[in-house]
Coordinates of C-alpha atoms and ligand atoms in Angstrom, one line a residue:
M106 CA 0.0 0.0 0.0
S107 CA 1.4 3.4 -0.9
E108 CA 2.1 5.8 2.0
Q109 CA -0.6 8.3 2.9
P110 CA 0.2 11.8 1.5
I111 CA 1.2 14.4 4.1
L112 CA -1.3 16.8 2.5
E113 CA -4.5 16.2 0.5
V114 CA -6.5 19.0 -0.8
R115 CA -10.0 17.9 -1.8
N116 CA -12.5 20.1 -3.7
L117 CA -11.1 23.2 -1.9
K118 CA -13.0 26.4 -2.4
K119 CA -12.3 29.9 -1.0
H120 CA -14.9 32.5 -2.1
F121 CA -15.0 36.0 -0.9
Q122 CA -18.2 38.1 -0.8
V123 CA -17.5 41.5 -2.3
G124 CA -19.7 44.6 -2.8
G125 CA -22.9 44.4 -4.9
G126 CA -23.7 40.9 -3.9
K127 CA -20.8 39.6 -6.1
T128 CA -18.7 36.5 -5.3
L129 CA -15.0 36.4 -5.9
K130 CA -14.1 32.7 -6.5
A131 CA -10.4 33.1 -5.6
V132 CA -9.9 29.3 -5.2
D133 CA -12.5 27.2 -7.0
D134 CA -12.4 23.4 -6.5
L135 CA -8.7 22.5 -6.1
N136 CA -7.7 18.9 -5.9
F137 CA -4.1 17.7 -5.3
A138 CA -2.0 15.8 -2.9
I139 CA 1.6 16.2 -1.7
R140 CA 3.8 13.3 -0.6
R141 CA 6.1 13.4 2.4
G142 CA 9.4 14.9 1.5
E143 CA 8.2 16.2 -1.8
T144 CA 8.3 19.7 -3.2
F145 CA 5.1 20.7 -5.0
G146 CA 5.3 23.9 -7.0
L147 CA 2.1 25.9 -7.5
V148 CA 2.4 28.4 -10.4
G149 CA 0.2 31.0 -12.1
E150 CA -0.1 34.6 -12.9
S151 CA -0.8 37.1 -10.1
G152 CA -4.4 37.0 -9.2
C153 CA -4.9 33.3 -10.1
G154 CA -5.6 32.3 -6.5
K155 CA -2.3 30.5 -5.7
S156 CA -1.5 32.6 -2.6
T157 CA -5.1 32.4 -1.4
A158 CA -4.8 28.6 -1.8
G159 CA -1.7 28.6 0.4
R160 CA -3.3 30.7 3.1
T161 CA -6.5 28.5 3.1
I162 CA -4.4 25.4 3.4
I163 CA -2.5 26.8 6.4
R164 CA -5.9 28.1 7.7
L165 CA -5.0 31.8 7.7
Y166 CA -8.4 31.8 5.8
E167 CA -11.3 29.5 6.6
A168 CA -12.3 27.4 3.6
T169 CA -15.7 28.1 1.9
S170 CA -16.0 24.3 1.3
G171 CA -13.9 21.3 0.7
E172 CA -11.2 19.7 2.8
V173 CA -7.5 20.1 3.6
L174 CA -6.2 16.9 5.1
F175 CA -2.8 17.1 6.9
N176 CA -1.5 13.7 8.1
G177 CA -5.1 12.5 7.5
E178 CA -6.8 15.1 9.7
N179 CA -9.1 17.9 8.3
V180 CA -7.2 21.1 9.1
H181 CA -10.4 23.2 9.1
Q182 CA -12.0 21.1 11.8
L183 CA -9.1 21.1 14.2
K184 CA -9.6 22.7 17.7
G185 CA -7.7 23.1 20.9
K186 CA -4.5 21.1 21.3
K187 CA -4.8 19.6 17.8
L188 CA -5.0 23.0 16.2
H189 CA -2.0 24.2 18.4
D190 CA 0.0 21.1 17.2
F191 CA -1.0 21.8 13.6
R192 CA 0.2 25.4 13.9
R193 CA 3.6 24.0 14.9
Q194 CA 3.8 21.4 12.1
M195 CA 3.0 23.7 9.2
Q196 CA 4.8 27.0 8.8
M197 CA 4.8 29.7 6.1
V198 CA 7.7 31.8 4.5
F199 CA 6.4 35.0 3.0
Q200 CA 7.3 36.9 -0.2
D201 CA 8.4 40.1 1.4
P202 CA 10.9 39.3 4.1
Y203 CA 11.1 42.9 5.3
A204 CA 7.4 43.4 5.8
S205 CA 7.1 40.1 7.6
L206 CA 9.9 40.8 10.2
N207 CA 9.1 43.0 13.1
P208 CA 11.6 46.0 12.7
R209 CA 11.7 46.6 16.5
M210 CA 12.7 43.0 17.4
T211 CA 16.3 41.6 17.3
V212 CA 16.8 38.8 14.8
G213 CA 17.3 36.4 17.7
N214 CA 13.9 37.2 19.2
I215 CA 12.2 37.1 15.8
I216 CA 13.6 33.6 15.3
A217 CA 12.7 32.5 18.8
E218 CA 9.1 33.9 18.8
G219 CA 7.6 30.5 17.8
V220 CA 9.8 28.7 20.3
D221 CA 8.5 31.0 23.1
I222 CA 4.8 30.7 22.0
H223 CA 5.1 26.9 22.0
G224 CA 7.2 26.8 25.2
M225 CA 9.8 24.7 23.5
Y226 CA 13.1 26.0 25.0
T227 CA 14.2 28.6 27.5
G228 CA 17.5 30.1 28.7
A229 CA 20.7 28.6 27.3
K230 CA 18.8 26.0 25.2
R231 CA 16.8 28.8 23.5
K232 CA 19.9 30.7 22.7
E233 CA 21.6 27.6 21.4
R234 CA 18.6 26.9 19.2
V235 CA 18.7 30.4 17.7
M236 CA 22.5 30.0 16.9
E237 CA 21.9 26.6 15.4
L238 CA 19.2 28.0 13.1
L239 CA 21.3 31.1 12.1
R240 CA 24.1 28.8 11.1
A241 CA 21.7 26.4 9.3
V242 CA 20.5 29.3 7.0
G243 CA 24.0 30.6 6.4
L244 CA 24.2 33.5 8.9
N245 CA 26.4 34.0 12.0
D246 CA 25.9 33.9 15.7
E247 CA 26.5 37.7 16.0
H248 CA 23.6 38.4 13.7
A249 CA 21.2 37.4 16.6
N250 CA 21.6 40.8 18.2
R251 CA 21.0 42.9 15.1
F252 CA 17.8 44.3 13.7
P253 CA 16.1 43.4 10.3
H254 CA 17.0 46.7 8.6
E255 CA 20.7 45.9 8.9
F256 CA 20.4 43.0 6.5
S257 CA 20.1 42.6 2.7
G258 CA 16.9 41.2 1.1
G259 CA 18.5 37.7 0.7
Q260 CA 19.7 37.7 4.3
R261 CA 16.2 38.8 5.5
Q262 CA 14.7 35.9 3.7
R263 CA 17.2 33.6 5.4
I264 CA 16.0 35.0 8.7
G265 CA 12.4 34.3 7.6
I266 CA 13.3 30.8 6.8
A267 CA 15.1 30.3 10.2
R268 CA 12.0 31.7 12.0
A269 CA 9.8 29.1 10.1
L270 CA 12.2 26.3 11.0
A271 CA 12.5 27.2 14.7
I272 CA 9.6 25.1 15.8
E273 CA 10.6 22.0 13.8
P274 CA 7.7 22.0 11.3
Q275 CA 7.2 19.1 8.9
F276 CA 5.7 21.2 6.1
I277 CA 6.5 24.7 4.8
I278 CA 4.4 26.8 2.5
A279 CA 6.8 29.2 0.7
D280 CA 4.7 32.0 -0.8
E281 CA 6.7 33.6 -3.6
P282 CA 9.8 33.4 -1.3
I283 CA 12.3 34.5 -4.0
S284 CA 10.2 36.9 -6.2
A285 CA 11.3 40.0 -4.3
L286 CA 15.0 39.1 -4.4
D287 CA 17.7 40.0 -6.9
V288 CA 18.2 37.4 -9.6
S289 CA 21.7 36.8 -8.3
V290 CA 20.4 35.9 -4.9
Q291 CA 17.4 33.8 -6.0
A292 CA 19.4 30.7 -6.8
Q293 CA 21.2 30.9 -3.4
V294 CA 17.9 30.9 -1.6
V295 CA 16.5 28.1 -3.7
N296 CA 19.6 26.1 -2.9
L297 CA 19.2 26.8 0.8
F298 CA 15.6 25.5 0.6
K299 CA 16.9 22.3 -1.0
K300 CA 19.7 21.8 1.5
L301 CA 17.3 22.3 4.5
Q302 CA 14.8 19.8 2.9
K303 CA 17.5 17.2 2.7
E304 CA 18.8 17.8 6.2
R305 CA 15.4 18.0 7.9
G306 CA 13.1 15.8 5.8
L307 CA 10.8 18.8 5.0
T308 CA 7.9 18.9 2.6
Y309 CA 7.3 22.1 0.6
L310 CA 4.5 23.8 -1.1
F311 CA 6.4 26.3 -3.2
I312 CA 4.3 29.1 -4.7
A313 CA 5.6 31.2 -7.6
H314 CA 4.4 33.3 -10.5
D315 CA 6.6 31.8 -13.2
L316 CA 7.7 28.4 -14.1
A317 CA 11.4 29.2 -14.4
M318 CA 11.4 29.9 -10.6
V319 CA 10.0 26.5 -9.6
K320 CA 11.8 24.5 -12.2
H321 CA 14.9 23.6 -10.1
I322 CA 13.1 22.9 -6.8
S323 CA 9.9 21.1 -7.6
D324 CA 9.3 17.4 -7.9
R325 CA 5.8 18.1 -9.3
I326 CA 4.1 21.2 -10.4
G327 CA 0.5 22.4 -10.5
V328 CA -0.4 25.3 -12.8
M329 CA -3.3 27.5 -11.7
Y330 CA -5.5 29.8 -13.8
L331 CA -8.5 31.8 -12.4
G332 CA -8.8 29.8 -9.2
K333 CA -8.5 26.4 -10.8
L334 CA -5.7 23.9 -11.5
V335 CA -5.3 23.4 -15.2
E336 CA -2.4 20.9 -15.2
V337 CA -0.5 18.8 -12.6
T338 CA 2.4 16.5 -13.3
T339 CA 6.1 15.9 -12.6
S340 CA 8.5 18.8 -13.3
E341 CA 10.2 16.7 -16.1
A342 CA 6.9 15.9 -17.8
L343 CA 5.7 19.5 -17.5
Y344 CA 8.8 20.9 -19.2
A345 CA 9.2 18.1 -21.7
K346 CA 5.6 17.9 -22.8
P347 CA 3.2 20.5 -21.4
L348 CA -0.4 19.6 -22.4
H349 CA -2.5 22.5 -21.4
P350 CA -2.3 25.5 -23.8
Y351 CA -1.8 27.9 -20.8
T352 CA 1.2 25.9 -19.6
Q353 CA 2.6 25.8 -23.1
S354 CA 2.4 29.6 -23.3
L355 CA 4.0 30.1 -19.9
L356 CA 6.9 27.8 -20.9
S357 CA 7.4 29.4 -24.3
A358 CA 8.0 32.7 -22.4
I359 CA 11.1 31.3 -20.6
P360 CA 14.3 32.2 -22.4
I361 CA 16.6 29.3 -23.3
P362 CA 20.3 30.2 -22.7
D363 CA 21.3 28.9 -26.2
P364 CA 21.2 31.5 -28.9
E365 CA 20.7 28.9 -31.7
I366 CA 17.6 27.4 -30.1
E367 CA 16.4 30.7 -28.9
R368 CA 16.5 32.3 -32.4
T369 CA 14.3 29.5 -33.9
R370 CA 11.8 29.1 -31.0
E371 CA 8.2 30.0 -31.5
R372 CA 6.8 32.2 -28.7
I373 CA 3.1 31.8 -27.8
I374 CA 2.0 35.4 -27.0
L375 CA -1.3 35.3 -25.0
Q376 CA -3.9 37.7 -26.2
G377 CA -5.6 39.9 -23.7
E378 CA -5.5 40.2 -19.9
I379 CA -6.4 37.6 -17.4
P380 CA -10.2 37.9 -17.0
S381 CA -11.6 39.1 -13.7
P382 CA -12.3 36.3 -11.3
L383 CA -15.5 38.2 -10.4
N384 CA -16.8 37.5 -13.9
P385 CA -15.0 34.4 -15.3
P386 CA -15.8 33.2 -18.8
S387 CA -18.3 30.5 -19.3
G388 CA -17.0 27.0 -19.9
C389 CA -13.2 26.8 -19.9
P390 CA -11.8 29.8 -17.9
F391 CA -8.9 30.0 -20.4
R392 CA -11.0 30.2 -23.6
T393 CA -10.8 34.0 -24.0
R394 CA -7.0 33.7 -24.4
C395 CA -6.6 30.2 -25.8
P396 CA -5.2 29.9 -29.4
H397 CA -7.0 26.5 -29.7
A398 CA -10.4 27.5 -28.4
M399 CA -13.4 25.6 -30.0
S400 CA -17.1 26.1 -29.7
V401 CA -17.4 23.4 -27.0
C402 CA -14.9 25.4 -24.8
A403 CA -17.5 28.2 -24.3
E404 CA -20.2 25.8 -23.2
V405 CA -18.6 23.0 -21.2
M406 CA -16.1 23.3 -18.4
P407 CA -13.4 20.7 -19.2
E408 CA -13.0 18.0 -16.6
F409 CA -9.6 17.9 -14.7
K410 CA -8.5 14.3 -15.4
E411 CA -5.5 12.0 -15.8
V412 CA -4.7 11.9 -19.5
E413 CA -1.3 10.2 -19.2
P414 CA 0.1 8.4 -16.2
N415 CA 0.5 11.0 -13.4
H416 CA -0.3 13.8 -15.8
Y417 CA -3.5 15.6 -15.2
T418 CA -5.1 18.5 -17.2
A419 CA -8.4 20.2 -17.8
C420 CA -8.7 20.8 -21.6
H421 CA -11.1 19.6 -24.3
L422 CA -8.2 18.8 -26.6
Y423 CA -7.5 15.6 -24.5
Ligands
LIG550 FE1 -8.2 26.0 -24.9 FE2 -10.6 24.8 -25.1 FE3 -8.5 23.6 -23.9 FE4 -9.7 25.6 -22.7 S1 -10.6 23.6 -23.2 S2 -7.6 25.3 -22.9 S3 -10.2 26.9 -24.5 S4 -8.7 24.1 -26.1

């Protein structure tokens, strides 16, 4: 029997009521699972619902309907000690490391905040834990007494990662953790995530707005469009043979560092803007921008199904 996934997302919806009786369907019927020790990349343009999905999974938002099972338990029904334990086991790393670090606290106290809340260590043990974490993320012991403004963007993200690790979580949701960083620093932070995963057996949900960013870290990737998953498969399959026209267009926009190939490549330029999630198109949500749209696409929502082994997509072409 295969091992139970650490996370299962079933028919998850997060809708917001906005003015004028309208409903914003930010997350609309997501289904996917993440295995222990795996990195699952969640990708899509801004406004596609990927960050809302992350925040609903970790229960910063209550779900409108559906289930999030973490180690087999429905996160949205946890109470008391079980909820407290869940808060320790799943942590989040945010996009803007500066906004998410309290400027008036020393780095040592920022990192130890969760340790204090959960009463894990005090005195010398607490200090030791902070130093161990600083070293684990590539910083030094003396950084503990400094304040966030004294650090570069990349260093601040390392502090954010140390804070997330402080209470020994099993699962980390990294919400665009490298998008705000210089390109030169992005690879270093991705490598740090990889190293920590190997050392600590972590599982990641890694959210990003372009496929190039998740390529080197993800085992599998889910592509979102207007609150829905349109394709899920392994990283290799997604890059070698993307099935959904939206994924194909995202991949065609990534430059290839070979001038010969780059010169002859065909770019798929998407027409128009991403439609408002307040007023999504009928049928397939991608049909207003899809170069292959057919009449059925306006009438029937394509089913999200397995069209090749471990390769799921929602498109009438398959
Ligand atoms: Fe394009 Fe139709 Fe497939 Fe949607 S269902 S992606 S509109 S071909």
